[in-house]
Coordinates of N, CA, C and O in Angstrom, one line a residue:
Q1 N -12.1 -54.2 24.9 CA -11.3 -53.0 24.4 C -11.3 -53.0 22.9 O -11.6 -51.9 22.3
S2 N -11.1 -54.1 22.2 CA -11.0 -54.1 20.7 C -12.4 -53.9 20.1 O -12.5 -53.3 19.0
S3 N -13.5 -54.2 20.8 CA -14.8 -54.0 20.3 C -15.1 -52.5 20.2 O -16.0 -52.1 19.5
R4 N -14.4 -51.7 20.9 CA -14.6 -50.3 20.9 C -14.3 -49.7 19.5 O -14.9 -48.8 19.0
Y5 N -13.4 -50.4 18.8 CA -12.9 -49.9 17.5 C -13.6 -50.6 16.3 O -13.3 -50.2 15.2
R6 N -14.5 -51.5 16.5 CA -15.3 -52.1 15.4 C -16.0 -51.1 14.6 O -16.0 -51.3 13.4
P7 N -16.6 -50.1 15.2 CA -17.3 -49.1 14.3 C -16.4 -48.5 13.3 O -16.8 -48.1 12.2
M8 N -15.1 -48.3 13.7 CA -14.2 -47.7 12.7 C -14.0 -48.6 11.5 O -13.8 -48.1 10.4
A9 N -13.9 -49.9 11.8 CA -13.7 -50.9 10.7 C -15.0 -50.9 9.8 O -14.8 -50.9 8.5
V10 N -16.1 -50.8 10.4 CA -17.4 -50.7 9.6 C -17.4 -49.4 8.8 O -17.8 -49.4 7.6
T11 N -17.0 -48.4 9.4 CA -17.0 -47.1 8.7 C -16.0 -47.1 7.5 O -16.3 -46.6 6.4
G12 N -14.8 -47.7 7.8 CA -13.8 -47.8 6.7 C -14.3 -48.6 5.5 O -14.1 -48.2 4.4
G13 N -15.0 -49.7 5.8 CA -15.6 -50.5 4.8 C -16.7 -49.8 4.0 O -16.8 -49.9 2.8
T14 N -17.5 -49.1 4.8 CA -18.6 -48.3 4.1 C -18.0 -47.2 3.2 O -18.5 -46.9 2.1
A15 N -16.9 -46.6 3.7 CA -16.2 -45.6 2.9 C -15.7 -46.2 1.6 O -15.8 -45.6 0.5
F16 N -15.1 -47.3 1.7 CA -14.5 -48.0 0.5 C -15.6 -48.3 -0.5 O -15.4 -47.9 -1.7
V17 N -16.7 -48.9 -0.1 CA -17.8 -49.2 -1.0 C -18.4 -47.9 -1.5 O -18.7 -47.9 -2.7
S18 N -18.6 -46.9 -0.7 CA -19.2 -45.7 -1.1 C -18.4 -45.0 -2.2 O -18.9 -44.5 -3.2
L19 N -17.0 -45.0 -2.0 CA -16.2 -44.3 -3.0 C -16.1 -45.1 -4.3 O -16.1 -44.6 -5.3
F20 N -16.1 -46.4 -4.2 CA -16.1 -47.3 -5.3 C -17.3 -47.0 -6.2 O -17.3 -46.8 -7.4
R21 N -18.5 -47.0 -5.6 CA -19.7 -46.7 -6.3 C -19.8 -45.3 -6.8 O -20.2 -45.1 -8.0
F22 N -19.4 -44.4 -6.1 CA -19.4 -43.0 -6.5 C -18.5 -42.8 -7.7 O -18.9 -42.2 -8.7
Y23 N -17.2 -43.3 -7.6 CA -16.3 -43.1 -8.7 C -16.7 -43.9 -10.0 O -16.5 -43.5 -11.1
K24 N -17.4 -45.0 -9.8 CA -17.9 -45.8 -10.9 C -19.0 -45.0 -11.6 O -19.1 -44.9 -12.8
R25 N -19.9 -44.3 -10.8 CA -21.0 -43.6 -11.4 C -20.5 -42.3 -12.1 O -21.0 -41.9 -13.1
F26 N -19.5 -41.7 -11.5 CA -18.9 -40.4 -12.0 C -17.5 -40.7 -12.6 O -16.5 -40.0 -12.1
S27 N -17.4 -41.6 -13.5 CA -16.0 -42.0 -13.9 C -15.3 -40.9 -14.7 O -14.1 -41.0 -14.9
K28 N -16.0 -39.9 -15.2 CA -15.3 -38.9 -16.0 C -14.7 -37.8 -15.2 O -14.1 -36.8 -15.8
M29 N -14.8 -37.9 -13.9 CA -14.2 -36.8 -13.1 C -12.7 -36.8 -13.2 O -12.1 -37.9 -13.3
N30 N -12.1 -35.6 -13.1 CA -10.6 -35.6 -13.1 C -10.1 -35.9 -11.6 O -10.9 -36.0 -10.7
M31 N -8.8 -36.1 -11.5 CA -8.3 -36.5 -10.2 C -8.5 -35.5 -9.1 O -8.8 -35.9 -8.0
L32 N -8.5 -34.2 -9.4 CA -8.8 -33.2 -8.3 C -10.2 -33.3 -7.8 O -10.4 -33.3 -6.6
Q33 N -11.1 -33.5 -8.8 CA -12.5 -33.6 -8.4 C -12.7 -34.9 -7.6 O -13.5 -34.9 -6.6
K34 N -12.0 -36.0 -7.9 CA -12.1 -37.2 -7.2 C -11.6 -37.1 -5.8 O -12.2 -37.6 -4.8
C35 N -10.5 -36.3 -5.6 CA -9.9 -36.1 -4.3 C -10.8 -35.3 -3.4 O -11.0 -35.6 -2.2
I36 N -11.3 -34.2 -4.0 CA -12.2 -33.4 -3.2 C -13.5 -34.1 -2.8 O -13.9 -34.1 -1.6
S37 N -14.1 -34.8 -3.7 CA -15.4 -35.5 -3.4 C -15.1 -36.6 -2.5 O -15.9 -36.9 -1.6
G38 N -14.0 -37.3 -2.7 CA -13.7 -38.5 -1.8 C -13.4 -38.0 -0.4 O -13.9 -38.6 0.6
S39 N -12.7 -36.9 -0.2 CA -12.5 -36.3 1.1 C -13.8 -35.9 1.8 O -14.0 -36.2 3.0
A40 N -14.7 -35.4 1.0 CA -16.0 -34.9 1.6 C -16.8 -36.2 2.0 O -17.5 -36.2 3.1
I41 N -16.8 -37.2 1.2 CA -17.6 -38.4 1.5 C -17.0 -39.1 2.8 O -17.7 -39.4 3.7
I42 N -15.7 -39.2 2.9 CA -15.1 -39.8 4.0 C -15.3 -39.0 5.3 O -15.6 -39.5 6.4
T43 N -15.2 -37.7 5.2 CA -15.4 -36.8 6.3 C -16.8 -36.9 6.8 O -17.1 -36.9 8.0
A44 N -17.8 -36.9 5.9 CA -19.2 -37.1 6.3 C -19.5 -38.4 7.0 O -20.2 -38.4 8.0
L45 N -18.9 -39.5 6.5 CA -19.0 -40.8 7.1 C -18.4 -40.8 8.5 O -19.0 -41.3 9.5
E46 N -17.2 -40.1 8.7 CA -16.6 -40.1 10.0 C -17.4 -39.3 10.9 O -17.5 -39.6 12.1
Y47 N -18.0 -38.2 10.5 CA -18.8 -37.4 11.3 C -20.1 -38.2 11.8 O -20.4 -38.2 13.0
C48 N -20.7 -38.8 10.9 CA -21.9 -39.6 11.2 C -21.6 -40.7 12.2 O -22.3 -40.9 13.2
C49 N -20.5 -41.4 12.0 CA -20.0 -42.5 12.9 C -19.7 -41.9 14.2 O -20.1 -42.5 15.3
G50 N -19.0 -40.8 14.2 CA -18.6 -40.2 15.5 C -19.8 -39.7 16.3 O -19.8 -39.9 17.6
C51 N -20.8 -39.2 15.7 CA -22.0 -38.8 16.4 C -22.7 -40.0 17.0 O -23.2 -39.9 18.2
V52 N -22.7 -41.1 16.4 CA -23.4 -42.3 16.9 C -22.5 -42.9 18.0 O -22.9 -43.1 19.1
V53 N -21.2 -43.2 17.6 CA -20.3 -44.0 18.5 C -19.9 -43.1 19.7 O -19.9 -43.6 20.9
N54 N -19.5 -41.9 19.5 CA -18.9 -41.1 20.5 C -19.9 -40.3 21.3 O -19.8 -40.2 22.5
L55 N -20.9 -39.7 20.6 CA -21.8 -38.8 21.3 C -23.0 -39.6 21.8 O -23.4 -39.4 23.0
K56 N -23.6 -40.5 21.1 CA -24.7 -41.2 21.5 C -24.4 -42.4 22.5 O -24.9 -42.5 23.6
F57 N -23.4 -43.2 22.1 CA -23.0 -44.4 22.9 C -21.9 -44.1 23.9 O -21.5 -44.9 24.7
R58 N -21.3 -42.9 23.8 CA -20.2 -42.4 24.7 C -19.0 -43.4 24.8 O -18.5 -43.6 25.8
L59 N -18.6 -43.9 23.6 CA -17.4 -44.8 23.6 C -16.1 -44.1 23.6 O -15.1 -44.6 23.9
N60 N -16.2 -42.8 23.2 CA -15.0 -41.9 23.2 C -13.8 -42.6 22.4 O -12.7 -42.6 22.9
V61 N -14.1 -43.0 21.2 CA -13.1 -43.6 20.4 C -12.1 -42.5 19.9 O -10.9 -42.7 19.9
W62 N -12.6 -41.3 19.6 CA -11.8 -40.2 19.3 C -12.4 -38.9 19.7 O -13.6 -38.9 20.0
D63 N -11.6 -37.9 19.9 CA -12.2 -36.6 20.4 C -11.3 -35.5 19.9 O -10.1 -35.3 20.2
Y64 N -11.8 -34.7 19.0 CA -11.1 -33.6 18.4 C -11.6 -32.2 19.0 O -11.3 -31.2 18.4
S65 N -12.2 -32.3 20.1 CA -12.8 -31.1 20.7 C -11.7 -30.0 21.1 O -12.0 -28.8 21.2
N66 N -10.5 -30.4 21.3 CA -9.4 -29.5 21.6 C -8.8 -28.9 20.3 O -7.9 -28.0 20.5
C67 N -9.2 -29.4 19.2 CA -8.6 -28.8 17.9 C -9.5 -27.7 17.4 O -10.7 -27.6 17.6
R68 N -8.8 -26.7 16.8 CA -9.5 -25.6 16.3 C -10.4 -26.0 15.1 O -10.1 -27.0 14.4
L69 N -11.5 -25.4 14.9 CA -12.4 -25.6 13.8 C -13.1 -27.0 13.8 O -13.6 -27.5 12.8
N70 N -13.1 -27.6 15.0 CA -13.8 -28.9 15.1 C -15.3 -28.8 15.0 O -15.8 -27.7 15.3
L71 N -16.0 -29.8 14.6 CA -17.4 -29.9 14.6 C -17.9 -30.9 15.6 O -17.7 -32.1 15.4
K72 N -18.4 -30.5 16.8 CA -18.8 -31.3 17.9 C -17.7 -32.3 18.3 O -18.0 -33.4 18.9
G73 N -16.5 -32.0 18.1 CA -15.4 -32.9 18.5 C -15.2 -34.1 17.6 O -14.4 -35.0 18.0
Q74 N -16.0 -34.2 16.6 CA -16.0 -35.5 15.8 C -15.1 -35.3 14.5 O -14.5 -36.3 14.1
I75 N -15.1 -34.2 13.9 CA -14.2 -34.0 12.7 C -13.5 -32.6 12.9 O -14.0 -31.7 13.6
C76 N -12.4 -32.5 12.2 CA -11.7 -31.3 12.3 C -10.6 -31.2 11.2 O -10.0 -32.3 10.9
P77 N -10.4 -30.1 10.5 CA -9.5 -30.0 9.4 C -8.0 -30.3 9.9 O -7.2 -30.7 9.1
D78 N -7.7 -30.0 11.2 CA -6.4 -30.3 11.7 C -6.1 -31.7 12.0 O -5.0 -32.1 12.2
G79 N -7.2 -32.5 12.2 CA -7.1 -33.9 12.5 C -6.4 -34.1 13.9 O -6.5 -33.2 14.7
P80 N -5.7 -35.2 14.1 CA -5.1 -35.4 15.4 C -3.9 -34.5 15.7 O -3.4 -34.5 16.8
R81 N -3.4 -33.7 14.7 CA -2.3 -32.8 15.0 C -2.7 -31.8 16.1 O -1.8 -31.3 16.8
G82 N -4.0 -31.4 16.1 CA -4.4 -30.4 17.0 C -4.1 -29.0 16.4 O -4.0 -28.9 15.2
G83 N -3.9 -28.0 17.1 CA -3.7 -26.7 16.5 C -3.9 -25.7 17.5 O -4.1 -24.7 17.7

């Protein structure tokens, strides 16, 4: 059961390292730019992980398909709240 969620830990670590490197490279960005770019990076990583883990391997770790504006049930602006 817990092995189902290991990809999420790997994705979180990848997001941390990616953001660290991105912000180091673009250190002159203001806070709003950092928030928007960070959100885009994390969302892209979540989408990629979801396509592999949920769609390819069918582990069904998360499913946003019932939320409005979802993309293949892997990401959605409403998140787990639904809508």
